Amino acid sequence: MVTSFATILVVDDEPDLRTLYELTLLREGYRVETAGTLAEARAQLQLCRFDVLITDMRLPDGSGMELLRELRDQRRRERTIVMTAYGSAENAVEALRCGAFDYLTKPVDLKQFRTVVASAVQGEGSVPKPGSPASGLAAVAHSKTVDILSASTALERLVGESQAMRQVKQRIQKVAQSMAPVLITGESGTGKELVARALHACSHRAQAPWVAVNCGAIPEHLLEAEFFGARKGAYTGATADRTGFFAAARGGTLFLDEIGELPLSMQAKLLRAIQERSVRALGTTQEEPVDVRIVSATHRDLAAAVQSGEFRQDLYYRLNVIDIPLPPLRERREDLPALCNALLQRIAGEGAQPAMLSPQLTEQLQGLPLLGNVRELENLLHRALALGEELAMDGVPTDSPCAQDTSAASMLVAPDELPHDLQAWLDQQERHILTRALHACGYNRTAAAARLGISLRQMRYRIERLNIPVCPEEPLAVSDNPLHDALH
C-alpha cells in the first residue's frame, strides 16, 4: 500500500503532543519526522520531500501559516494539515485558502486524526487553489467535513438487513441521483446523518463538497452570516470575509440537521435561497448563484409544527419533496446482533478492548425498550467496556434508561387499581421520563428540554426538585432491574 511508505513531517512545539502524534502515525505504518520550531521544519523540508505536513498554527518562532504559504509558493507537493488550540472560523478559512488540505482543532480526536491523515496520504480530494472554494470550508464553525466515501461504503454503514432497513437503502439508491430536496425524519439516534451521507455518496456529487450543519447549534444572531456568508465589516466583529455554508457546499450537498429548530425569520430567508438558487452575503448587494442539493433532517413532526405556526408551510413543502422516514430501533430488533457487533468493532478501534456479544446478552437487549435507539445502544456497550464490565455476563448498567424502565414498571398499577400515594407515583413517572430524555441527549439539559417541549428553566426546576443526576457518573435511584447484579 502507498500509505505504508508515506513520509510525514509533524511540527508542534509541545513535546508530549509531538510524541503522541508520532507514535499514532508510526502504528499506522508511516515514516515520521518531527520538528519543534519553524526553523527545524524548514531545515527538514530542505533535506527531503514529504507526503504530508502536519503543523501547529502557533510555534515559538512563527506561524504554521508561514510554512503553508512557503509550500504553496514553492509549488511543493506536500498536503498540509493545520492543527491549533486557537481555532476560529477566520483561521480555518485563511488556512484553507492558502492550500491546507484540512484543519483540525485541539484537542484532536485521534480517530479523526488518523482518518484525515489517511485521506491526505491517499490523495483523496485536492489541495484547493488560493481563493478558490474548498470542500474543507465545511469544517468551519458549526459544520464539518468527512472523507469522500464510496457508495458501497456509505450504504454498509447503515447496518441492518431488516425489511425496514432494506427499504431505506433502496429508497436512498432510487433518489440519490435526483436534485430534489430530501427530508429525513426519525427519532433521535436512528442514524439520520448516516442516511444523508449515503445520499451524497450515491449521487453524482460524491466527489464534491459535503457540508453538514446543525441548525439548532448556531446562535440566532449569527444564522444569516453562517448560512450566506458575510463581507468584512458587515457587522461588529466581522474582521474578515466569511464564507457561508451555501458557498462552501457549491456543487455538492448541504445537509441541514435539526431543520425544525430554525426560527421563523431564518426560515423565510432559507426558503428564498432554495427557490432562487442564489444567496446574498451580508454587506453586499450582489447575489451569487449556488448549486447545492438540500438534504434536511429532523426528529420533530414538522407537519404538526406547520399546523401550530412554528414552521412555514411553504418551506415545509419545498424541503419535503422526497421523504425518507427512519424506523426506531424497537421496530427492527432483528438488526440488533449486527448493530452490536459493528458498534463493538468501532469502540475497539477507539482503544477499548475487543469484545464479543454473548447470545444471553443479545437476548436481553432484545427485551429492552432502547428509546434512545442506536445512540443509546452504543452508550450501553461503550460504558460497559470502558468500566471493564463483561459483555458476556447477564446485565446492563443500572443507570441506563433501559434499566430505569424496570424500576418505572414496578410503579405501575393495574387498570382497576389506584396508587396509594398519587404524588409519589407522579414524581416517579416524571423522574423516569426526564432521566430518559437526559440520557438520550447526552445529558445536555437544553437539548433534553427542547425534546420534551419545556423550557430550560422548567427542566432545571424539575431536576432540582426530583434530585435527578445531571451527569452519567452520578448515582441514580436504585432500580429493580434484575439485570443489575451481573455488571455491578
GROMACS .gro file of C-alpha atoms in nm:
model
  488
    1MET     CA    1   0.000   0.000   0.000
    2VAL     CA    2   0.110   0.356  -0.066
    3THR     CA    3   0.023   0.460   0.289
    4SER     CA    4   0.271   0.208   0.430
    5PHE     CA    5   0.563   0.405   0.280
    6ALA     CA    6   0.432   0.757   0.313
    7THR     CA    7   0.657   1.007   0.490
    8ILE     CA    8   0.508   1.265   0.725
    9LEU     CA    9   0.655   1.569   0.897
   10VAL     CA   10   0.495   1.666   1.230
   11VAL     CA   11   0.560   2.020   1.355
   12ASP     CA   12   0.448   2.102   1.712
   13ASP     CA   13   0.624   2.284   1.994
   14GLU     CA   14   0.467   2.065   2.267
   15PRO     CA   15   0.689   1.756   2.314
   16ASP     CA   16   0.411   1.540   2.460
   17LEU     CA   17   0.173   1.606   2.174
   18ARG     CA   18   0.451   1.569   1.919
   19THR     CA   19   0.533   1.225   2.061
   20LEU     CA   20   0.165   1.126   2.069
   21TYR     CA   21   0.118   1.217   1.702
   22GLU     CA   22   0.442   1.041   1.609
   23LEU     CA   23   0.350   0.716   1.785
   24THR     CA   24  -0.001   0.723   1.639
   25LEU     CA   25   0.137   0.759   1.287
   26LEU     CA   26   0.412   0.501   1.336
   27ARG     CA   27   0.148   0.245   1.438
   28GLU     CA   28  -0.028   0.316   1.107
   29GLY     CA   29   0.289   0.225   0.917
   30TYR     CA   30   0.408   0.572   0.816
   31ARG     CA   31   0.762   0.706   0.828
   32VAL     CA   32   0.763   1.008   1.058
   33GLU     CA   33   0.997   1.301   1.120
   34THR     CA   34   0.932   1.571   1.380
   35ALA     CA   35   1.020   1.934   1.440
   36GLY     CA   36   0.955   2.166   1.734
   37THR     CA   37   1.004   2.503   1.566
   38LEU     CA   38   0.956   2.674   1.233
   39ALA     CA   39   1.333   2.674   1.173
   40GLU     CA   40   1.360   2.298   1.234
   41ALA     CA   41   1.069   2.236   0.999
   42ARG     CA   42   1.229   2.443   0.723
   43ALA     CA   43   1.554   2.252   0.765
   44GLN     CA   44   1.369   1.918   0.736
   45LEU     CA   45   1.184   2.039   0.426
   46GLN     CA   46   1.512   2.142   0.263
   47LEU     CA   47   1.660   1.798   0.322
   48CYS     CA   48   1.377   1.593   0.173
   49ARG     CA   49   1.021   1.592   0.047
   50PHE     CA   50   0.726   1.456   0.242
   51ASP     CA   51   0.382   1.330   0.152
   52VAL     CA   52   0.206   1.514   0.434
   53LEU     CA   53   0.295   1.804   0.661
   54ILE     CA   54   0.111   1.833   0.994
   55THR     CA   55   0.176   2.164   1.165
   56ASP     CA   56   0.058   2.354   1.469
   57MET     CA   57  -0.070   2.705   1.395
   58ARG     CA   58   0.136   2.877   1.664
   59LEU     CA   59   0.506   2.799   1.701
   60PRO     CA   60   0.773   2.968   1.914
   61ASP     CA   61   0.942   3.135   1.616
   62GLY     CA   62   0.647   3.198   1.389
   63SER     CA   63   0.323   3.065   1.248
   64GLY     CA   64   0.236   2.743   1.071
   65MET     CA   65   0.070   2.964   0.811
   66GLU     CA   66   0.418   3.073   0.703
   67LEU     CA   67   0.506   2.712   0.617
   68LEU     CA   68   0.179   2.678   0.433
   69ARG     CA   69   0.244   2.985   0.219
   70GLU     CA   70   0.604   2.880   0.151
   71LEU     CA   71   0.495   2.536   0.031
   72ARG     CA   72   0.235   2.699  -0.192
   73ASP     CA   73   0.484   2.948  -0.338
   74GLN     CA   74   0.740   2.673  -0.399
   75ARG     CA   75   0.471   2.451  -0.555
   76ARG     CA   76   0.564   2.169  -0.319
   77ARG     CA   77   0.355   1.853  -0.330
   78GLU     CA   78   0.311   1.810   0.048
   79ARG     CA   79  -0.050   1.817   0.161
   80THR     CA   80  -0.079   2.019   0.480
   81ILE     CA   81  -0.298   1.961   0.783
   82VAL     CA   82  -0.318   2.255   1.023
   83MET     CA   83  -0.385   2.196   1.395
   84THR     CA   84  -0.429   2.454   1.665
   85ALA     CA   85  -0.584   2.517   2.003
   86TYR     CA   86  -0.668   2.866   1.884
   87GLY     CA   87  -0.938   2.763   1.642
   88SER     CA   88  -1.164   3.017   1.478
   89ALA     CA   89  -1.359   3.044   1.158
   90GLU     CA   90  -1.120   3.311   1.028
   91ASN     CA   91  -0.810   3.097   1.090
   92ALA     CA   92  -0.969   2.798   0.923
   93VAL     CA   93  -1.078   2.993   0.616
   94GLU     CA   94  -0.735   3.152   0.580
   95ALA     CA   95  -0.556   2.816   0.610
   96LEU     CA   96  -0.781   2.650   0.356
   97ARG     CA   97  -0.747   2.939   0.113
   98CYS     CA   98  -0.370   2.909   0.141
   99GLY     CA   99  -0.390   2.547   0.034
  100ALA     CA  100  -0.433   2.344   0.354
  101PHE     CA  101  -0.576   2.000   0.293
  102ASP     CA  102  -0.772   2.007   0.618
  103TYR     CA  103  -0.799   2.184   0.951
  104LEU     CA  104  -0.829   2.026   1.296
  105THR     CA  105  -0.883   2.191   1.634
  106LYS     CA  106  -0.711   2.071   1.952
  107PRO     CA  107  -0.773   1.860   2.145
  108VAL     CA  108  -0.759   1.640   1.837
  109ASP     CA  109  -0.964   1.322   1.829
  110LEU     CA  110  -0.711   1.052   1.732
  111LYS     CA  111  -0.963   0.859   1.525
  112GLN     CA  112  -1.040   1.168   1.321
  113PHE     CA  113  -0.667   1.246   1.311
  114ARG     CA  114  -0.588   0.907   1.157
  115THR     CA  115  -0.873   0.940   0.908
  116VAL     CA  116  -0.769   1.286   0.789
  117VAL     CA  117  -0.405   1.182   0.754
  118ALA     CA  118  -0.502   0.870   0.557
  119SER     CA  119  -0.717   1.085   0.330
  120ALA     CA  120  -0.429   1.326   0.271
  121VAL     CA  121  -0.179   1.047   0.202
  122GLN     CA  122  -0.409   0.868  -0.040
  123GLY     CA  123  -0.474   1.190  -0.227
  124GLU     CA  124  -0.850   1.196  -0.173
  125GLY     CA  125  -0.967   1.541  -0.271
  126SER     CA  126  -0.725   1.802  -0.396
  127VAL     CA  127  -0.535   2.089  -0.248
  128PRO     CA  128  -0.751   2.393  -0.323
  129LYS     CA  129  -0.602   2.682  -0.513
  130PRO     CA  130  -0.573   3.006  -0.318
  131GLY     CA  131  -0.903   3.191  -0.319
  132SER     CA  132  -1.098   2.906  -0.470
  133PRO     CA  133  -1.393   2.734  -0.296
  134ALA     CA  134  -1.267   2.443  -0.089
  135SER     CA  135  -1.457   2.149   0.042
  136GLY     CA  136  -1.264   2.186   0.366
  137LEU     CA  137  -1.452   2.509   0.439
  138ALA     CA  138  -1.731   2.289   0.565
  139ALA     CA  139  -1.518   2.218   0.871
  140VAL     CA  140  -1.557   2.577   0.986
  141ALA     CA  141  -1.789   2.693   1.265
  142HIS     CA  142  -2.082   2.457   1.319
  143SER     CA  143  -2.036   2.242   1.009
  144LYS     CA  144  -1.798   1.959   0.940
  145THR     CA  145  -1.632   1.762   0.663
  146VAL     CA  146  -1.578   1.391   0.634
  147ASP     CA  147  -1.389   1.168   0.396
  148ILE     CA  148  -1.510   1.101   0.046
  149LEU     CA  149  -1.699   0.774   0.080
  150SER     CA  150  -1.780   0.526  -0.190
  151ALA     CA  151  -2.148   0.445  -0.237
  152SER     CA  152  -2.099   0.089  -0.113
  153THR     CA  153  -1.911   0.202   0.199
  154ALA     CA  154  -2.174   0.461   0.283
  155LEU     CA  155  -2.455   0.206   0.250
  156GLU     CA  156  -2.261  -0.051   0.457
  157ARG     CA  157  -2.252   0.200   0.744
  158LEU     CA  158  -2.631   0.165   0.759
  159VAL     CA  159  -2.612  -0.161   0.950
  160GLY     CA  160  -2.909  -0.393   0.926
  161GLU     CA  161  -3.086  -0.625   0.684
  162SER     CA  162  -3.436  -0.598   0.825
  163GLN     CA  163  -3.717  -0.521   0.585
  164ALA     CA  164  -3.736  -0.165   0.715
  165MET     CA  165  -3.364  -0.100   0.656
  166ARG     CA  166  -3.370  -0.263   0.313
  167GLN     CA  167  -3.647  -0.023   0.216
  168VAL     CA  168  -3.443   0.273   0.343
  169LYS     CA  169  -3.137   0.165   0.140
  170GLN     CA  170  -3.346   0.105  -0.172
  171ARG     CA  171  -3.500   0.450  -0.139
  172ILE     CA  172  -3.157   0.608  -0.100
  173GLN     CA  173  -3.034   0.446  -0.422
  174LYS     CA  174  -3.352   0.540  -0.604
  175VAL     CA  175  -3.347   0.912  -0.521
  176ALA     CA  176  -2.973   0.977  -0.488
  177GLN     CA  177  -2.926   1.090  -0.849
  178SER     CA  178  -3.211   1.338  -0.829
  179MET     CA  179  -3.167   1.705  -0.743
  180ALA     CA  180  -3.494   1.703  -0.547
  181PRO     CA  181  -3.465   1.806  -0.181
  182VAL     CA  182  -3.491   1.519   0.069
  183LEU     CA  183  -3.634   1.532   0.422
  184ILE     CA  184  -3.515   1.257   0.657
  185THR     CA  185  -3.735   1.202   0.962
  186GLY     CA  186  -3.692   0.981   1.264
  187GLU     CA  187  -3.631   0.976   1.637
  188SER     CA  188  -3.301   1.091   1.784
  189GLY     CA  189  -3.030   0.830   1.748
  190THR     CA  190  -3.175   0.649   1.444
  191GLY     CA  191  -2.894   0.748   1.205
  192LYS     CA  192  -3.035   1.038   1.005
  193GLU     CA  193  -2.692   1.183   0.924
  194LEU     CA  194  -2.569   0.843   0.801
  195VAL     CA  195  -2.861   0.833   0.559
  196ALA     CA  196  -2.785   1.185   0.440
  197ARG     CA  197  -2.418   1.089   0.394
  198ALA     CA  198  -2.522   0.783   0.192
  199LEU     CA  199  -2.742   1.001  -0.030
  200HIS     CA  200  -2.442   1.220  -0.105
  201ALA     CA  201  -2.209   0.924  -0.165
  202CYS     CA  202  -2.453   0.756  -0.405
  203SER     CA  203  -2.509   1.074  -0.606
  204HIS     CA  204  -2.314   1.227  -0.892
  205ARG     CA  205  -2.198   1.487  -0.638
  206ALA     CA  206  -1.999   1.235  -0.434
  207GLN     CA  207  -1.664   1.399  -0.521
  208ALA     CA  208  -1.796   1.748  -0.444
  209PRO     CA  209  -1.821   1.915  -0.101
  210TRP     CA  210  -2.037   1.771   0.174
  211VAL     CA  211  -2.137   2.029   0.436
  212ALA     CA  212  -2.329   1.922   0.746
  213VAL     CA  213  -2.488   2.191   0.963
  214ASN     CA  214  -2.663   2.154   1.298
  215CYS     CA  215  -2.930   2.423   1.273
  216GLY     CA  216  -3.002   2.408   1.646
  217ALA     CA  217  -2.641   2.477   1.746
  218ILE     CA  218  -2.598   2.819   1.582
  219PRO     CA  219  -2.685   3.137   1.777
  220GLU     CA  220  -2.981   3.310   1.614
  221HIS     CA  221  -2.794   3.637   1.553
  222LEU     CA  222  -2.526   3.450   1.353
  223LEU     CA  223  -2.754   3.238   1.137
  224GLU     CA  224  -2.761   3.463   0.831
  225ALA     CA  225  -2.385   3.514   0.827
  226GLU     CA  226  -2.318   3.143   0.874
  227PHE     CA  227  -2.558   3.034   0.600
  228PHE     CA  228  -2.499   3.304   0.339
  229GLY     CA  229  -2.159   3.447   0.432
  230ALA     CA  230  -2.052   3.799   0.523
  231ARG     CA  231  -1.811   4.059   0.400
  232LYS     CA  232  -1.551   4.221   0.619
  233GLY     CA  233  -1.709   4.497   0.829
  234ALA     CA  234  -2.066   4.381   0.762
  235TYR     CA  235  -2.130   4.361   1.137
  236THR     CA  236  -1.945   4.417   1.462
  237GLY     CA  237  -1.665   4.163   1.489
  238ALA     CA  238  -1.655   4.081   1.115
  239THR     CA  239  -1.280   4.132   1.073
  240ALA     CA  240  -1.257   3.923   0.755
  241ASP     CA  241  -1.475   3.784   0.482
  242ARG     CA  242  -1.675   3.482   0.595
  243THR     CA  243  -1.771   3.203   0.355
  244GLY     CA  244  -2.124   3.078   0.417
  245PHE     CA  245  -2.245   2.720   0.417
  246PHE     CA  246  -2.413   2.755   0.078
  247ALA     CA  247  -2.091   2.876  -0.085
  248ALA     CA  248  -1.885   2.608   0.091
  249ALA     CA  249  -2.117   2.338  -0.043
  250ARG     CA  250  -2.119   2.470  -0.400
  251GLY     CA  251  -2.151   2.177  -0.639
  252GLY     CA  252  -2.216   1.934  -0.355
  253THR     CA  253  -2.465   1.860  -0.077
  254LEU     CA  254  -2.579   2.085   0.209
  255PHE     CA  255  -2.717   1.879   0.500
  256LEU     CA  256  -2.939   2.078   0.736
  257ASP     CA  257  -2.972   1.872   1.052
  258GLU     CA  258  -3.246   1.960   1.303
  259ILE     CA  259  -3.411   2.188   1.047
  260GLY     CA  260  -3.712   2.220   1.277
  261GLU     CA  261  -3.507   2.432   1.519
  262LEU     CA  262  -3.466   2.724   1.275
  263PRO     CA  263  -3.653   3.039   1.386
  264LEU     CA  264  -3.930   3.166   1.157
  265SER     CA  265  -3.729   3.469   1.049
  266MET     CA  266  -3.450   3.249   0.916
  267GLN     CA  267  -3.694   3.007   0.757
  268ALA     CA  268  -3.812   3.283   0.521
  269LYS     CA  269  -3.455   3.363   0.415
  270LEU     CA  270  -3.372   2.994   0.365
  271LEU     CA  271  -3.683   2.949   0.152
  272ARG     CA  272  -3.576   3.230  -0.080
  273ALA     CA  273  -3.224   3.088  -0.115
  274ILE     CA  274  -3.364   2.747  -0.210
  275GLN     CA  275  -3.619   2.887  -0.452
  276GLU     CA  276  -3.387   3.135  -0.623
  277ARG     CA  277  -3.078   2.914  -0.605
  278SER     CA  278  -2.877   3.217  -0.506
  279VAL     CA  279  -2.755   3.382  -0.186
  280ARG     CA  280  -2.651   3.733  -0.088
  281ALA     CA  281  -2.376   3.767   0.170
  282LEU     CA  282  -2.415   4.024   0.446
  283GLY     CA  283  -2.254   4.350   0.345
  284THR     CA  284  -2.306   4.316  -0.029
  285THR     CA  285  -2.588   4.388  -0.272
  286GLN     CA  286  -2.489   4.122  -0.522
  287GLU     CA  287  -2.649   3.778  -0.524
  288GLU     CA  288  -2.432   3.480  -0.612
  289PRO     CA  289  -2.576   3.168  -0.776
  290VAL     CA  290  -2.526   2.848  -0.579
  291ASP     CA  291  -2.558   2.490  -0.700
  292VAL     CA  292  -2.628   2.272  -0.397
  293ARG     CA  293  -2.855   1.982  -0.316
  294ILE     CA  294  -3.050   2.032   0.004
  295VAL     CA  295  -3.093   1.736   0.238
  296SER     CA  296  -3.256   1.810   0.573
  297ALA     CA  297  -3.343   1.607   0.881
  298THR     CA  298  -3.549   1.642   1.196
  299HIS     CA  299  -3.680   1.441   1.489
  300ARG     CA  300  -3.982   1.672   1.515
  301ASP     CA  301  -4.320   1.633   1.349
  302LEU     CA  302  -4.290   1.918   1.101
  303ALA     CA  303  -4.646   1.873   0.975
  304ALA     CA  304  -4.769   1.938   1.328
  305ALA     CA  305  -4.528   2.232   1.357
  306VAL     CA  306  -4.682   2.377   1.040
  307GLN     CA  307  -5.030   2.345   1.192
  308SER     CA  308  -4.918   2.519   1.511
  309GLY     CA  309  -4.749   2.800   1.318
  310GLU     CA  310  -4.396   2.710   1.430
  311PHE     CA  311  -4.278   2.612   1.082
  312ARG     CA  312  -4.352   2.774   0.747
  313GLN     CA  313  -4.581   2.569   0.526
  314ASP     CA  314  -4.413   2.681   0.203
  315LEU     CA  315  -4.069   2.584   0.333
  316TYR     CA  316  -4.203   2.250   0.454
  317TYR     CA  317  -4.331   2.160   0.108
  318ARG     CA  318  -4.009   2.285  -0.050
  319LEU     CA  319  -3.796   2.064   0.175
  320ASN     CA  320  -4.026   1.762   0.180
  321VAL     CA  321  -4.019   1.682  -0.193
  322ILE     CA  322  -3.888   1.334  -0.110
  323ASP     CA  323  -3.917   1.191   0.241
  324ILE     CA  324  -3.716   0.910   0.397
  325PRO     CA  325  -3.862   0.802   0.733
  326LEU     CA  326  -3.626   0.605   0.956
  327PRO     CA  327  -3.764   0.329   1.180
  328PRO     CA  328  -3.682   0.333   1.552
  329LEU     CA  329  -3.462   0.051   1.675
  330ARG     CA  330  -3.751  -0.114   1.858
  331GLU     CA  331  -3.917  -0.176   1.519
  332ARG     CA  332  -3.617  -0.359   1.373
  333ARG     CA  333  -3.489  -0.566   1.660
  334GLU     CA  334  -3.364  -0.835   1.421
  335ASP     CA  335  -3.080  -0.595   1.338
  336LEU     CA  336  -2.957  -0.582   1.699
  337PRO     CA  337  -2.685  -0.853   1.671
  338ALA     CA  338  -2.530  -0.697   1.362
  339LEU     CA  339  -2.556  -0.349   1.514
  340CYS     CA  340  -2.392  -0.460   1.838
  341ASN     CA  341  -2.103  -0.627   1.655
  342ALA     CA  342  -2.048  -0.319   1.436
  343LEU     CA  343  -2.056  -0.090   1.739
  344LEU     CA  344  -1.816  -0.313   1.933
  345GLN     CA  345  -1.571  -0.308   1.643
  346ARG     CA  346  -1.588   0.070   1.627
  347ILE     CA  347  -1.544   0.105   2.002
  348ALA     CA  348  -1.245  -0.132   1.989
  349GLY     CA  349  -1.096   0.092   1.720
  350GLU     CA  350  -1.106   0.381   1.968
  351GLY     CA  351  -0.877   0.199   2.208
  352ALA     CA  352  -1.113  -0.024   2.405
  353GLN     CA  353  -1.053  -0.396   2.440
  354PRO     CA  354  -1.223  -0.605   2.168
  355ALA     CA  355  -1.529  -0.790   2.293
  356MET     CA  356  -1.781  -1.036   2.163
  357LEU     CA  357  -2.154  -1.032   2.227
  358SER     CA  358  -2.290  -1.337   2.403
  359PRO     CA  359  -2.623  -1.493   2.300
  360GLN     CA  360  -2.754  -1.431   2.652
  361LEU     CA  361  -2.687  -1.056   2.636
  362THR     CA  362  -2.826  -1.038   2.284
  363GLU     CA  363  -3.149  -1.191   2.411
  364GLN     CA  364  -3.163  -0.944   2.698
  365LEU     CA  365  -3.100  -0.646   2.470
  366GLN     CA  366  -3.390  -0.765   2.257
  367GLY     CA  367  -3.616  -0.711   2.557
  368LEU     CA  368  -3.503  -0.357   2.637
  369PRO     CA  369  -3.704  -0.059   2.509
  370LEU     CA  370  -3.393   0.125   2.375
  371LEU     CA  371  -3.585   0.451   2.342
  372GLY     CA  372  -3.258   0.629   2.260
  373ASN     CA  373  -3.217   0.397   1.959
  374VAL     CA  374  -2.869   0.323   1.822
  375ARG     CA  375  -2.712   0.607   2.022
  376GLU     CA  376  -2.837   0.454   2.347
  377LEU     CA  377  -2.722   0.108   2.240
  378GLU     CA  378  -2.374   0.242   2.167
  379ASN     CA  379  -2.372   0.418   2.503
  380LEU     CA  380  -2.455   0.094   2.685
  381LEU     CA  381  -2.183  -0.103   2.507
  382HIS     CA  382  -1.922   0.171   2.532
  383ARG     CA  383  -1.989   0.223   2.902
  384ALA     CA  384  -1.965  -0.148   2.975
  385LEU     CA  385  -1.629  -0.175   2.801
  386ALA     CA  386  -1.493   0.146   2.950
  387LEU     CA  387  -1.575   0.028   3.302
  388GLY     CA  388  -1.429  -0.316   3.238
  389GLU     CA  389  -1.763  -0.490   3.259
  390GLU     CA  390  -1.808  -0.826   3.092
  391LEU     CA  391  -2.043  -0.810   2.798
  392ALA     CA  392  -2.089  -1.184   2.808
  393MET     CA  393  -2.248  -1.162   3.151
  394ASP     CA  394  -2.615  -1.106   3.210
  395GLY     CA  395  -2.675  -0.740   3.255
  396VAL     CA  396  -2.665  -0.378   3.153
  397PRO     CA  397  -2.565  -0.076   3.364
  398THR     CA  398  -2.836   0.002   3.611
  399ASP     CA  399  -2.823   0.375   3.547
  400SER     CA  400  -2.923   0.343   3.183
  401PRO     CA  401  -3.277   0.436   3.082
  402CYS     CA  402  -3.324   0.070   2.990
  403ALA     CA  403  -3.266  -0.033   3.347
  404GLN     CA  404  -3.483   0.251   3.471
  405ASP     CA  405  -3.777   0.116   3.272
  406THR     CA  406  -3.797  -0.184   3.501
  407SER     CA  407  -3.798   0.046   3.801
  408ALA     CA  408  -4.073   0.252   3.646
  409ALA     CA  409  -4.266  -0.060   3.561
  410SER     CA  410  -4.264  -0.156   3.927
  411MET     CA  411  -4.450   0.167   3.998
  412LEU     CA  412  -4.728   0.096   3.750
  413VAL     CA  413  -5.067  -0.004   3.882
  414ALA     CA  414  -5.329  -0.228   3.732
  415PRO     CA  415  -5.610  -0.053   3.539
  416ASP     CA  416  -5.860  -0.125   3.817
  417GLU     CA  417  -5.631  -0.012   4.097
  418LEU     CA  418  -5.535   0.331   4.223
  419PRO     CA  419  -5.193   0.436   4.356
  420HIS     CA  420  -5.175   0.466   4.733
  421ASP     CA  421  -4.959   0.780   4.707
  422LEU     CA  422  -5.052   0.978   4.395
  423GLN     CA  423  -4.778   1.243   4.428
  424ALA     CA  424  -4.503   0.984   4.478
  425TRP     CA  425  -4.632   0.789   4.177
  426LEU     CA  426  -4.642   1.102   3.959
  427ASP     CA  427  -4.293   1.206   4.074
  428GLN     CA  428  -4.159   0.863   3.981
  429GLN     CA  429  -4.309   0.883   3.634
  430GLU     CA  430  -4.174   1.235   3.579
  431ARG     CA  431  -3.830   1.139   3.710
  432HIS     CA  432  -3.823   0.838   3.480
  433ILE     CA  433  -3.913   1.044   3.171
  434LEU     CA  434  -3.665   1.322   3.248
  435THR     CA  435  -3.384   1.072   3.310
  436ARG     CA  436  -3.451   0.902   2.977
  437ALA     CA  437  -3.455   1.236   2.796
  438LEU     CA  438  -3.126   1.346   2.956
  439HIS     CA  439  -2.960   1.017   2.870
  440ALA     CA  440  -3.083   1.025   2.510
  441CYS     CA  441  -2.947   1.381   2.470
  442GLY     CA  442  -2.606   1.307   2.624
  443TYR     CA  443  -2.706   1.484   2.949
  444ASN     CA  444  -2.743   1.813   2.761
  445ARG     CA  445  -3.020   1.985   2.957
  446THR     CA  446  -3.101   2.235   2.682
  447ALA     CA  447  -3.147   1.961   2.424
  448ALA     CA  448  -3.346   1.744   2.665
  449ALA     CA  449  -3.577   2.034   2.747
  450ALA     CA  450  -3.633   2.104   2.378
  451ARG     CA  451  -3.711   1.739   2.314
  452LEU     CA  452  -3.972   1.735   2.590
  453GLY     CA  453  -4.122   2.067   2.481
  454ILE     CA  454  -4.041   2.253   2.802
  455SER     CA  455  -3.816   2.549   2.879
  456LEU     CA  456  -3.466   2.517   3.021
  457ARG     CA  457  -3.586   2.688   3.340
  458GLN     CA  458  -3.860   2.425   3.378
  459MET     CA  459  -3.605   2.150   3.318
  460ARG     CA  460  -3.369   2.288   3.582
  461TYR     CA  461  -3.654   2.324   3.833
  462ARG     CA  462  -3.764   1.962   3.783
  463ILE     CA  463  -3.408   1.828   3.802
  464GLU     CA  464  -3.356   2.006   4.135
  465ARG     CA  465  -3.697   1.915   4.276
  466LEU     CA  466  -3.666   1.547   4.186
  467ASN     CA  467  -3.293   1.527   4.268
  468ILE     CA  468  -3.201   1.393   3.924
  469PRO     CA  469  -2.828   1.347   3.849
  470VAL     CA  470  -2.717   1.562   3.556
  471CYS     CA  471  -2.414   1.357   3.453
  472PRO     CA  472  -2.385   0.980   3.394
  473GLU     CA  473  -2.121   0.934   3.664
  474GLU     CA  474  -2.359   1.037   3.943
  475PRO     CA  475  -2.557   0.756   4.103
  476LEU     CA  476  -2.920   0.727   4.004
  477ALA     CA  477  -3.205   0.589   4.207
  478VAL     CA  478  -3.196   0.221   4.293
  479SER     CA  479  -3.352   0.011   4.018
  480ASP     CA  480  -3.542  -0.311   4.046
  481ASN     CA  481  -3.380  -0.425   3.722
  482PRO     CA  482  -3.295  -0.798   3.752
  483LEU     CA  483  -3.002  -0.744   3.511
  484HIS     CA  484  -2.826  -0.514   3.756
  485ASP     CA  485  -2.616  -0.757   3.961
  486ALA     CA  486  -2.406  -0.904   3.681
  487LEU     CA  487  -2.237  -0.576   3.596
  488HIS     CA  488  -2.219  -0.415   3.943
   0.00000   0.00000   0.00000
